[in-house]
Coordinates of C-alpha atoms in Angstrom, one line a residue:
X282 CA -6.2 44.6 3.5
X283 CA -7.9 45.8 0.3
X284 CA -11.2 46.7 -1.2
X285 CA -13.1 44.4 -3.4
X286 CA -15.2 46.7 -5.7
X287 CA -16.5 47.0 -9.2
X288 CA -14.1 48.4 -11.9
X289 CA -14.3 52.2 -12.1
X290 CA -15.7 53.8 -15.3
X291 CA -14.1 56.7 -17.1
X292 CA -16.7 59.2 -15.9
X293 CA -16.2 58.2 -12.2
X294 CA -14.7 60.9 -10.0
X295 CA -12.9 60.9 -6.6
X296 CA -14.1 61.7 -3.2
X297 CA -12.3 62.7 0.0
X298 CA -11.8 60.2 2.8
X299 CA -14.1 61.1 5.7
X300 CA -11.3 60.6 8.2
X301 CA -8.0 61.8 6.7
X302 CA -9.2 63.7 3.6
X303 CA -7.2 61.8 1.0
X304 CA -8.8 61.6 -2.5
X305 CA -10.0 58.1 -3.1
X306 CA -12.4 56.3 -5.5
X307 CA -15.9 56.2 -4.1
X308 CA -16.7 53.2 -1.9
X309 CA -19.6 52.4 0.5
X310 CA -17.5 53.2 3.6
X311 CA -16.2 56.5 2.2
X312 CA -12.8 55.7 3.8
X313 CA -9.3 54.9 2.5
X314 CA -7.7 51.5 3.1
X315 CA -5.4 52.8 5.9
X316 CA -8.2 54.4 7.9
X317 CA -10.5 51.4 7.4
X318 CA -7.7 49.1 8.7
X319 CA -7.6 51.1 11.9
X320 CA -11.3 50.9 12.3
X321 CA -12.1 47.2 11.4
X322 CA -10.1 43.9 11.7
X323 CA -12.1 41.2 10.0
X324 CA -9.8 38.5 11.4
X325 CA -10.8 39.4 15.0
X326 CA -12.0 36.4 16.9
X327 CA -10.0 33.9 14.8
X328 CA -7.2 32.5 17.0
X329 CA -3.6 32.9 15.6
X330 CA -2.1 30.3 17.9
X331 CA -3.7 26.8 17.8
X332 CA -2.5 23.4 18.9
X333 CA -2.9 20.0 17.3
X334 CA -2.1 16.6 18.8
X335 CA 0.2 14.1 17.2
X336 CA 1.0 10.5 18.2
X337 CA 4.7 9.7 17.8
X338 CA 4.2 5.9 17.8
X339 CA 1.7 5.6 14.9
X340 CA 2.4 9.1 13.4
X341 CA -1.3 10.1 13.3
X342 CA -3.1 13.4 14.2
X343 CA -6.1 13.7 16.4
X344 CA -9.3 14.8 14.7
X345 CA -11.7 15.8 17.5
X346 CA -13.4 14.3 19.3
X347 CA -11.7 10.9 19.1
X348 CA -10.6 10.0 15.6
X349 CA -6.9 9.6 14.7
X350 CA -6.0 10.0 11.0
X351 CA -2.8 9.6 9.0
X352 CA -1.6 12.9 7.4
X353 CA 1.6 13.7 5.6
X354 CA 3.3 17.1 6.1
X355 CA 1.8 19.9 3.8
X356 CA -0.8 17.5 2.5
X357 CA -4.4 18.2 1.7
X358 CA -5.6 16.0 4.6
X359 CA -3.5 18.0 7.1
X360 CA -4.8 21.3 5.8
X361 CA -8.3 20.1 6.2
X362 CA -7.6 19.0 9.7
X363 CA -6.1 22.4 10.6
X364 CA -9.0 24.3 9.1
X365 CA -11.5 22.2 11.1
X366 CA -9.8 23.5 14.2
X367 CA -10.8 27.1 13.1
X368 CA -14.2 26.2 11.8
X369 CA -16.1 27.5 14.8
X370 CA -14.4 30.9 14.8
X371 CA -14.8 31.5 11.0
X372 CA -18.6 31.5 10.8
X373 CA -18.8 35.2 10.0
X374 CA -16.1 35.4 7.3
X375 CA -15.6 33.8 3.9
X376 CA -12.5 31.7 3.3
X377 CA -11.0 32.4 -0.1
X378 CA -7.7 30.6 0.0
X379 CA -5.5 28.6 2.3
X380 CA -2.0 27.2 2.1
X381 CA 1.1 26.2 4.0
X382 CA 4.1 28.3 4.8
X383 CA 7.4 26.4 5.0
X384 CA 8.7 25.5 8.5
X385 CA 11.5 23.3 9.7
X386 CA 10.1 19.7 9.7
X387 CA 11.4 19.1 13.3
X388 CA 10.2 22.5 14.7
X389 CA 6.8 21.1 15.8
X390 CA 5.2 24.1 14.1
X391 CA 2.7 24.2 11.2
X392 CA 2.0 27.6 9.6
X393 CA -1.0 28.2 7.3
X394 CA -1.6 31.3 5.2
X395 CA -5.4 32.2 5.1
X396 CA -7.2 34.6 2.8
X397 CA -10.7 35.7 4.1
X398 CA -13.4 38.2 3.0
X399 CA -16.0 40.0 5.1
X400 CA -18.7 42.6 4.5
X401 CA -18.3 45.7 6.7
X402 CA -19.7 49.3 7.0
X403 CA -22.4 49.9 4.5
X404 CA -21.8 46.9 2.3
X405 CA -18.0 47.3 1.8
X406 CA -16.2 44.0 1.2
X407 CA -12.8 43.7 2.8
X408 CA -10.2 41.0 2.1
X409 CA -7.4 40.2 4.5
X410 CA -4.4 37.7 4.5
X411 CA -3.1 36.5 7.9
X412 CA -1.0 33.6 9.3
X413 CA -2.2 31.0 11.8
X414 CA 0.5 29.0 13.6
X415 CA -0.4 25.4 14.8
X416 CA 1.7 24.0 17.6
X417 CA 2.2 20.2 17.4
X418 CA 1.7 18.6 20.8
X419 CA 2.6 15.0 21.5
X420 CA -0.2 12.8 22.7
X421 CA -0.3 9.0 22.7
X422 CA -3.4 7.6 21.0
X423 CA -5.6 4.9 22.6
X424 CA -4.3 2.1 20.4
X425 CA -0.6 2.9 21.1
X426 CA -1.4 3.3 24.8
X427 CA -2.8 -0.2 24.9
X428 CA 0.2 -1.6 23.1
X429 CA 2.7 0.1 25.4
X430 CA 0.8 -0.8 28.5
X431 CA 0.9 -4.5 27.5
X432 CA -1.7 -5.4 30.1
X433 CA -4.8 -3.7 28.7
X434 CA -6.3 -6.4 26.7
X435 CA -9.8 -7.6 25.8
X436 CA -9.0 -11.0 24.4
X437 CA -6.3 -13.6 24.9
X438 CA -5.5 -16.7 22.9
X439 CA -3.8 -19.4 25.0
X440 CA -2.0 -22.0 22.9
X441 CA -0.9 -25.1 24.7
X442 CA 0.7 -28.4 23.8
X443 CA 1.5 -31.0 26.5
X444 CA 4.7 -32.4 25.1
X445 CA 8.4 -32.4 26.1
X446 CA 9.6 -30.9 22.8
X447 CA 8.8 -27.5 21.2
X448 CA 9.2 -28.4 17.5
X449 CA 5.5 -27.7 16.8
X450 CA 5.8 -24.3 18.4
X451 CA 8.9 -23.4 16.5
X452 CA 7.2 -24.3 13.3
X453 CA 4.1 -22.4 14.3
X454 CA 6.2 -19.3 15.1
X455 CA 7.6 -19.3 11.6
X456 CA 4.1 -19.5 10.0
X457 CA 2.9 -16.6 12.2
X458 CA 5.9 -14.5 11.1
X459 CA 5.4 -15.4 7.4
X460 CA 1.7 -14.2 7.5
X461 CA 2.6 -11.3 9.9
X462 CA -0.1 -12.2 12.4
X463 CA 2.0 -11.1 15.4
X464 CA 1.6 -7.4 14.4
X465 CA -2.0 -7.1 15.9
X466 CA -1.0 -8.6 19.2
X467 CA -0.5 -6.3 22.2
X468 CA 1.8 -8.7 23.9
X469 CA 3.2 -12.2 23.4
X470 CA 4.1 -14.1 26.5
X471 CA 5.9 -17.5 26.5
X472 CA 5.0 -19.7 29.4
X473 CA 5.4 -23.3 30.3
X474 CA 3.9 -25.6 27.6
X475 CA 2.6 -22.8 25.5
X476 CA 2.3 -19.1 24.4
X477 CA -0.3 -16.5 25.2
X478 CA -1.3 -13.8 22.6
X479 CA -3.0 -10.7 24.0
X480 CA -5.3 -8.6 21.8
X481 CA -7.2 -5.3 22.1
X482 CA -10.3 -6.6 20.2
X483 CA -12.0 -9.9 20.1
X484 CA -12.0 -9.9 16.3
X485 CA -8.2 -10.0 16.2
X486 CA -8.1 -12.9 18.6
X487 CA -10.7 -14.8 16.5
X488 CA -8.6 -14.3 13.4
X489 CA -5.6 -15.9 15.2
X490 CA -7.8 -18.8 16.3
X491 CA -9.0 -19.4 12.8
X492 CA -5.4 -19.4 11.5
X493 CA -4.3 -21.9 14.2
X494 CA -7.2 -24.3 13.3
X495 CA -6.2 -24.2 9.7
X496 CA -2.4 -24.6 10.4
X497 CA -2.1 -27.3 13.2
X498 CA -4.3 -30.1 14.4
X499 CA -6.0 -28.6 17.5
X500 CA -9.2 -28.0 19.4
X501 CA -10.5 -24.8 20.9
X502 CA -12.7 -23.6 23.8
X503 CA -14.1 -20.1 24.3
X504 CA -15.0 -18.4 27.5
X505 CA -15.6 -14.8 28.6
X506 CA -15.7 -12.9 31.9
X507 CA -17.8 -9.9 32.6
X508 CA -15.8 -6.8 33.6
X509 CA -18.3 -4.1 33.8
X510 CA -22.0 -3.4 32.9
X511 CA -23.7 0.0 32.3
X512 CA -27.3 -0.4 33.3
X513 CA -28.3 2.9 31.7
X514 CA -27.1 2.1 28.2
X515 CA -27.3 -1.7 28.6
X516 CA -23.7 -2.2 27.5
X517 CA -21.4 -5.0 28.7
X518 CA -17.6 -5.2 28.8
X519 CA -16.2 -8.7 28.5
X520 CA -12.7 -10.2 28.5
X521 CA -12.6 -13.2 26.2
X522 CA -10.3 -16.2 26.5
X523 CA -9.7 -18.7 23.6
X524 CA -8.0 -21.9 24.7
X525 CA -6.2 -23.8 21.9
X526 CA -4.9 -27.3 22.6
X527 CA -2.5 -28.7 20.0
X528 CA -2.3 -32.4 19.7
X529 CA 0.5 -33.7 22.0
X530 CA 2.5 -35.3 19.1
X531 CA 5.7 -33.9 17.5
X532 CA 7.9 -34.8 14.7
X533 CA 10.1 -37.9 15.3
X534 CA 7.7 -39.3 18.0
X535 CA 6.9 -43.0 18.1
X536 CA 3.2 -43.6 18.7
X537 CA 0.9 -46.6 19.2
X538 CA -2.5 -46.4 17.5
X539 CA -5.6 -48.1 18.7
X540 CA -6.6 -51.2 16.7
X541 CA -9.7 -49.4 15.4
X542 CA -7.9 -46.3 14.2
X543 CA -5.1 -48.4 12.6
X544 CA -7.7 -50.4 10.7
X545 CA -9.5 -47.3 9.5
X546 CA -6.2 -45.9 8.1
X547 CA -5.7 -48.8 5.7
X548 CA -4.7 -51.6 8.1
X549 CA -1.7 -49.5 9.2
X550 CA 0.6 -51.0 11.9
X551 CA -0.1 -49.9 15.4
X552 CA 3.5 -48.7 16.1
X553 CA 4.2 -45.8 13.8
X554 CA 6.6 -42.9 13.5
X555 CA 5.4 -39.2 13.1
X556 CA 7.4 -37.8 10.2
X557 CA 5.8 -34.4 10.1
X558 CA 3.1 -32.2 11.8
X559 CA 1.4 -29.6 9.7
X560 CA -2.4 -29.2 9.5
X561 CA -2.5 -33.0 10.0
X562 CA -0.3 -35.6 11.6
X563 CA 1.8 -37.5 9.0
X564 CA 2.5 -41.1 10.1
X565 CA 4.6 -43.9 8.5
X566 CA 4.6 -47.6 9.4
X567 CA 8.3 -48.6 9.7
X568 CA 7.4 -52.2 8.8
X569 CA 5.5 -51.6 5.6
X570 CA 6.2 -48.0 4.5
X571 CA 2.5 -47.3 4.6
X572 CA 1.7 -43.7 5.2
X573 CA -1.4 -42.0 6.7
X574 CA -2.6 -38.6 7.8
X575 CA -4.6 -38.0 11.0
X576 CA -6.5 -34.7 11.3
X577 CA -7.5 -33.0 14.5
X578 CA -11.0 -34.3 14.6
X579 CA -9.9 -37.9 14.1
X580 CA -7.2 -37.6 16.8
X581 CA -9.6 -36.3 19.5
X582 CA -12.0 -39.1 18.7
X583 CA -9.2 -41.7 18.9
X584 CA -6.4 -40.1 21.0
X585 CA -2.9 -41.5 21.2
X586 CA 0.3 -40.2 22.8
X587 CA 4.0 -40.4 22.3
X588 CA 5.6 -43.6 23.7
X589 CA 9.1 -42.2 24.4
X590 CA 10.6 -38.9 25.4
X591 CA 13.0 -37.2 22.9
X592 CA 15.8 -37.4 25.4
X593 CA 15.5 -41.2 25.3
X594 CA 16.8 -41.3 21.8
X595 CA 19.9 -43.5 21.7
X596 CA 22.7 -43.7 19.1
X597 CA 23.1 -47.0 17.2
X598 CA 25.7 -48.1 14.6
X599 CA 24.5 -49.9 11.5
X600 CA 26.2 -53.3 11.4
X601 CA 24.3 -54.8 8.4
X602 CA 21.6 -53.7 6.1
X603 CA 19.4 -55.5 3.5
X604 CA 17.0 -53.5 1.3
X605 CA 13.5 -55.1 1.0
X606 CA 12.1 -54.8 -2.5
X607 CA 8.6 -55.7 -3.9
X608 CA 7.0 -56.3 -0.6
X609 CA 3.4 -57.3 -1.0
X610 CA 0.8 -55.7 1.3
X611 CA -2.4 -57.2 2.5
X612 CA -5.9 -56.4 1.3
X613 CA -7.2 -53.0 2.2
X614 CA -3.7 -51.5 2.6
X615 CA -3.3 -47.8 2.2
X616 CA -0.7 -45.7 0.3
X617 CA 3.0 -46.4 0.5
X618 CA 5.7 -43.8 0.7
X619 CA 7.8 -43.3 -2.5
X620 CA 10.4 -41.1 -0.7
X621 CA 11.6 -43.9 1.6
X622 CA 13.1 -47.4 1.2
X623 CA 12.2 -50.3 3.4
X624 CA 15.2 -52.2 4.8
X625 CA 16.1 -54.8 7.5
X626 CA 19.1 -53.7 9.6
X627 CA 21.2 -55.0 12.4
X628 CA 22.3 -52.3 14.7
X629 CA 24.4 -52.0 17.9
X630 CA 24.4 -49.3 20.5
X631 CA 27.5 -47.1 20.5
X632 CA 27.5 -47.4 24.3
X633 CA 27.8 -51.2 24.0
X634 CA 30.5 -51.6 21.4
X635 CA 32.5 -53.7 23.8
X636 CA 29.7 -56.3 23.8
X637 CA 28.2 -58.5 21.1
X638 CA 24.6 -57.4 21.7
X639 CA 22.9 -56.5 18.5
X640 CA 19.3 -55.6 17.6
X641 CA 17.2 -56.4 14.6
X642 CA 14.9 -53.8 13.2
X643 CA 12.9 -52.8 10.1
X644 CA 13.2 -49.2 9.1
X645 CA 12.0 -46.7 6.5
X646 CA 15.5 -45.2 6.3
X647 CA 16.9 -47.7 3.8
X648 CA 17.6 -44.9 1.2
X649 CA 19.9 -43.1 3.7
X650 CA 21.7 -45.8 5.7
X651 CA 24.9 -47.7 4.9
X652 CA 27.0 -50.0 7.0
X653 CA 28.9 -48.1 9.6
X654 CA 26.5 -45.1 9.7
X655 CA 25.2 -43.7 13.0
X656 CA 21.4 -43.6 13.5
X657 CA 19.1 -42.4 16.3
X658 CA 16.3 -44.7 17.6
X659 CA 14.3 -45.8 20.5
X660 CA 15.1 -49.0 22.4
X661 CA 11.9 -50.8 23.1
X662 CA 13.6 -54.0 24.3
X663 CA 15.1 -52.3 27.4
X664 CA 12.4 -49.7 28.1
X665 CA 9.5 -49.8 30.5
X666 CA 6.6 -48.2 28.6
X667 CA 3.2 -47.8 30.1
X668 CA 0.7 -47.5 27.2
X669 CA -2.8 -48.8 27.0
X670 CA -2.6 -50.0 23.4
X671 CA 1.0 -51.2 23.4
X672 CA 0.5 -53.4 26.5
X673 CA -2.4 -55.2 24.7
X674 CA -0.3 -55.9 21.5
X675 CA 1.2 -59.3 20.8
X676 CA 4.8 -59.1 22.1
X677 CA 6.1 -60.6 18.8
X678 CA 4.7 -57.6 16.9
X679 CA 6.5 -55.1 19.1
X680 CA 9.8 -54.1 17.6
X681 CA 13.0 -54.2 19.6
X682 CA 14.3 -50.9 18.1
X683 CA 12.5 -48.2 16.1
X684 CA 15.0 -46.1 14.1
X685 CA 14.0 -42.5 13.7
X686 CA 16.7 -40.6 11.7
X687 CA 20.3 -40.7 10.6
X688 CA 22.8 -39.0 12.9
X689 CA 25.3 -36.4 11.7
X690 CA 28.0 -34.4 13.5
X691 CA 26.1 -31.5 15.0
X692 CA 29.1 -29.3 15.5
X693 CA 30.1 -29.5 11.9
X694 CA 26.5 -28.8 10.8
X695 CA 26.3 -25.6 12.9
X696 CA 29.6 -24.3 11.4
X697 CA 28.4 -25.0 7.9
X698 CA 25.0 -23.4 8.4
X699 CA 24.9 -20.0 6.7
X700 CA 21.2 -19.2 7.1
X701 CA 18.9 -18.0 9.9
X702 CA 15.3 -17.6 10.9
X703 CA 13.3 -14.7 12.3
X704 CA 11.9 -14.8 15.9
X705 CA 8.9 -13.2 17.4
X706 CA 9.3 -10.5 20.0
X707 CA 7.9 -12.0 23.2
X708 CA 8.3 -12.0 26.9
X709 CA 10.2 -15.0 28.3
X710 CA 12.6 -15.7 31.1
X711 CA 15.3 -16.9 28.7
X712 CA 16.4 -19.9 26.8
X713 CA 18.0 -22.6 28.8
X714 CA 20.3 -25.3 27.5
X715 CA 17.4 -27.7 26.7
X716 CA 15.6 -25.0 24.7
X717 CA 18.7 -24.3 22.7
X718 CA 19.1 -28.0 21.9
X719 CA 15.5 -28.3 20.8
X720 CA 15.9 -25.2 18.6
X721 CA 18.9 -26.8 16.9
X722 CA 16.8 -30.0 16.4
X723 CA 14.2 -27.9 14.6
X724 CA 16.8 -26.3 12.4
X725 CA 18.1 -29.7 11.5
X726 CA 14.6 -30.9 10.7
X727 CA 14.3 -28.0 8.2
X728 CA 17.5 -29.0 6.5
X729 CA 16.3 -32.6 6.2
X730 CA 12.7 -32.0 5.1
X731 CA 12.3 -30.0 1.9
X732 CA 8.5 -30.1 2.2
X733 CA 8.7 -28.4 5.6
X734 CA 10.9 -25.6 4.3
X735 CA 8.3 -24.5 1.8
X736 CA 6.2 -23.0 4.6
X737 CA 9.1 -21.2 6.3
X738 CA 11.0 -18.0 5.3
X739 CA 14.7 -18.8 5.4
X740 CA 17.1 -15.8 5.3
X741 CA 20.8 -15.9 4.3
X742 CA 23.0 -15.0 7.2
X743 CA 25.5 -12.5 5.7
X744 CA 27.4 -12.2 9.0
X745 CA 28.3 -15.9 9.0
X746 CA 30.9 -17.4 6.7
X747 CA 30.2 -21.1 6.0
X748 CA 33.1 -23.4 6.8
X749 CA 33.9 -26.1 4.2
X750 CA 35.2 -29.3 5.7
X751 CA 37.6 -31.7 3.9
X752 CA 35.4 -34.7 4.6
X753 CA 31.8 -34.5 3.5
X754 CA 29.5 -36.6 5.8
X755 CA 26.5 -36.2 3.5
X756 CA 24.5 -34.1 5.9
X757 CA 21.6 -32.3 4.2
X758 CA 21.7 -28.5 3.9
X759 CA 19.6 -25.7 2.6
X760 CA 20.4 -24.6 -0.9
X761 CA 21.2 -20.9 -1.7
X762 CA 18.2 -20.7 -4.0
X763 CA 15.9 -21.3 -1.0
X764 CA 17.3 -18.5 1.0
X765 CA 15.7 -15.0 1.0
X766 CA 18.0 -12.0 0.6
X767 CA 17.7 -8.8 2.6
X768 CA 17.4 -5.1 1.6
X769 CA 17.7 -1.8 3.5
X770 CA 15.7 1.2 2.5
X771 CA 17.4 4.6 3.1
X772 CA 17.5 8.0 1.5
X773 CA 20.4 10.0 0.2
X774 CA 21.2 11.4 3.6
X775 CA 21.1 8.0 5.3
X776 CA 17.4 8.1 6.3
X777 CA 14.5 6.1 5.1
X778 CA 13.1 6.6 1.6
X779 CA 15.6 5.7 -1.2
X780 CA 17.0 2.5 -2.4
X781 CA 20.7 1.9 -1.8
X782 CA 22.5 -1.1 -3.2
X783 CA 21.1 -3.9 -5.3
X784 CA 18.1 -6.0 -4.3
X785 CA 19.0 -8.4 -1.6
X786 CA 21.3 -6.4 0.7
X787 CA 20.0 -6.3 4.3
X788 CA 16.7 -7.8 5.6
X789 CA 13.6 -6.9 3.6
X790 CA 12.1 -9.4 1.2
X791 CA 11.5 -7.8 -2.2
X792 CA 8.4 -8.6 -4.3
X793 CA 8.7 -9.3 -8.0
X794 CA 7.3 -5.8 -8.8
X795 CA 10.0 -4.2 -6.7
X796 CA 12.8 -6.2 -8.4
X797 CA 11.3 -5.3 -11.7
X798 CA 11.2 -1.5 -10.8
X799 CA 14.8 -1.7 -9.5
X800 CA 16.1 -3.2 -12.8
X801 CA 14.5 -0.2 -14.7
X802 CA 16.2 2.2 -12.3
X803 CA 19.6 0.7 -13.0
X804 CA 19.0 0.7 -16.8
X805 CA 17.9 4.4 -16.8
X806 CA 20.9 5.4 -14.7
X807 CA 23.3 3.5 -16.9
X808 CA 21.9 5.1 -20.1
X809 CA 22.3 8.6 -18.6
X810 CA 26.1 8.1 -17.9
X811 CA 28.1 8.3 -21.2
X812 CA 31.0 6.2 -19.9
X813 CA 28.9 3.2 -19.2
X814 CA 28.4 0.9 -22.2

């Protein structure tokens, strides 16, 4: 504690302290510093022990009454938060300076050094320095509490698809992960024929609905249920439900279009194969190579369903093949595919190799098939299909067999696969054998369709060593250039904060700027070491 007074002049004398009699320069209190300290404590009423609340999950501090803010240790924001806790008790003093005293980061203590001034006893101004210790108490914020509870939600998005295969859901999962839309969900629950996304606000749920409508062909319905109503403030509390129904068509499904829809798509054949499902349904006519796209609105006006279950795929062997070139299409025909080749093939079931039964078919896989290859397809000749439009077709226009894709050795493909995909954290009972088979089908579709891989983040699996086989069966695979590397961020002591190792080490995708910054770090380090040339 000290006096704040004007500089003494050369003619100024000394006086005796009125309490102890020590000679001192004149001051309004006529007392020395020691005696004045015993009489007055200007920090009286200011608490020396204060508590602040900190959320461990989101690492935010509570700013009363209900705001949570992000503050780093010994930052200006944290000092402001601490001083606001003392604002009510410092109305009668003047704050001159404030700063932090070092404490162990894990001690849950924050010490601040404050310098204050106050006018006492006949206009004397005293200045005092003291320490206030803040105790950090753990308290979960409302947002983290809702996340941990997993049942406190205000909006739910129910995504459904009435199909036997989950290829569309696997593709949708990768798109959600790529755009990081799963981060705002309180909980993700997988149920039969769909997934439920739970959100704390209706705005987050609406954002997911808008994303789904732009990603997959679907239709939505919205409903809400009243939870509570305050008649005094006229406020309502609702729980909203968004129901999303995705079209029940997956990749490699055979469909039969209505005559009206087939004509509107450029006189397309009624029996078509779905080659891809993105924001639209991509169809191809196996008889003419005509292609068409059906969006969600068109589908719901003229709905059609899959004719066969994926488990009904049978394996055939190509006995003979003849490529069809320069086929002329009728008037009003739509676009043709340039990635496929039209061919006439004779095939025989591998389960009927001891017989002479063969089937004739036209296929769009002429660029892939050779005599002796195995191919998967649907047997229409020996199937009982109940479909409104197929039953009205001329029997001569219904093919005996529709070939879908070339068959490869799955065991060999799994051993050779050196990449992986990320998965969403969700509640589910567990993957059964059928789900695992469907997931392997989706991975194979990614290897076979380059256009589909552009929308998916594929990561190199460093833990898996690819096995090279002596015989190459020509199975498609993902190139190394399409795989994303991984990086771990850690400091010098093993914690988070400092780069270790080159870009592409452990699991984080680097941006171009981060790679550019890393290259400069390496160059600067190399130039500082004399032995490196």
